[in-house]
């Protein structure tokens, strides 16, 4: 140990070359010995043959002992060089081993090693609920599943994995739809036990929660404090805050409150090397350098582990008005949105688009009567934090006077609930159609009608009889555009996925849209990123990834396509 300490005191750059040479020479010597021993015994004197065997027996354990020790020392030197500012040199030597492990550990060894610093409750069984993705499309097969119960444990795990080049896949509520938490090796790091509400600060209208807090529980905590946390998703009973942040979740109220990115005041993140970056203060203004939280929001676990966040809270709505409007065409839906926004301004909270086919499915599934008979439908909700008994009447009068007479206004909380049930049950009602090829897309609102008009005929031409369930958040331009191939009820549908996606995404790109609005990219969309992001942007993303995660251990093979 004293020798190692002395070595570390030598100039870093002088140490690197001899260390690498020593490993190479030892490796070459072993290969030479093995080659000599394969020669016919007639060409080798018996005594020399025995001496070579003995030398081989001595060198093998020495090689096994020195290799991890010297590589660990080399890694420490690289980290010191990085800290000293020799970034280019560090990146060069890091690339010699990236992204492969230097001495891989088996699942049994991993269990033993993690048991040295984690409690028994933090090393858990790999259950189907953790391994099967939301759509039953992918099944994970990690070497080990960990469920840390503290931020300190997360740091220890990441430090160990960084030193041993073990891949780590973060997981929250496992409700993702793009395979972002699927893994076939390394550690599946489930954050469900980091589930405390740390603080509610009414003066700053903020709430600090850990990553494993279920969204519905965060909403409930805000309500009990007399405030509103507005993020609302179909999976809010099981999805977790960390995952919501990692994929920049959207949902029903983006029109008024913004996406998750707009709701985060501060983050606490464990970096790939185990360092903690914590900035949870509820500051509403801060211009001291780069705002690093935005690196991690939407990063899908590729840059670090989000362990906690400070979130924005709002005043609870005191008045709501909800209406259902039937329309003849998609263009009328866009016109209605423009008119409602112009008249009711910030009181417009939700503006949901539903096709006839989507409503037919949900009405049958929910056993609720269809509110109107039309090709397209809009669910409108207004909300005001100030009591306004006449808001319902204002909405009804506005719709009638402007010619949108095929509409109904919710007259009670039960009627309002029924209207929202019809909207929220669309996803569940689709299952009887079989496996869908889903599209979570967005276009400028002015281009929504053009996309819908162009895409459906193109799909029908190539796939006669295809069924399209179109619905979504027209208020922010994002749509769920789910396609079902005729007579294909199982996962066999995925063999047509590339062909279907090409048609849908080409039409999206023609309308200046995006292939991922709120579900993220994961593994199923990353090859499309070069079509929606420039080469310069992708190079910059890879540079950020390589700087924070030089060994590529964080959620590998997700989000970013290769630059080749």
Coordinates of C-alpha atoms in Angstrom, one line a residue, residues 199-208 222 225-230 262-265 282-284 310-316:
X199 CA -40.8 19.3 2.6
X200 CA -43.8 21.5 1.6
X201 CA -43.0 25.2 1.5
X202 CA -46.1 27.3 1.1
X203 CA -44.2 30.6 1.1
X204 CA -42.4 29.5 -2.0
X205 CA -45.2 27.4 -3.3
X206 CA -42.9 24.4 -3.6
X207 CA -42.7 20.8 -2.5
X208 CA -39.5 18.7 -2.2
X222 CA -50.2 19.1 -2.3
X225 CA -51.5 21.5 2.0
X226 CA -54.1 23.5 0.2
X227 CA -52.2 23.6 -3.1
X228 CA -52.2 22.0 -6.5
X229 CA -49.5 19.9 -8.2
X230 CA -50.9 20.0 -11.8
X262 CA -41.7 23.7 -16.3
X263 CA -42.6 22.3 -12.9
X264 CA -39.1 21.6 -11.5
X265 CA -37.4 24.2 -9.4
X282 CA -36.8 26.7 -4.2
X283 CA -35.3 29.7 -6.1
X284 CA -37.5 31.4 -8.6
X310 CA -38.2 20.5 -5.7
X311 CA -41.5 21.0 -7.6
X312 CA -43.7 24.0 -8.2
X313 CA -47.1 24.2 -6.5
X314 CA -50.1 26.3 -7.5
X315 CA -53.3 27.7 -6.0
X316 CA -56.1 25.1 -6.1

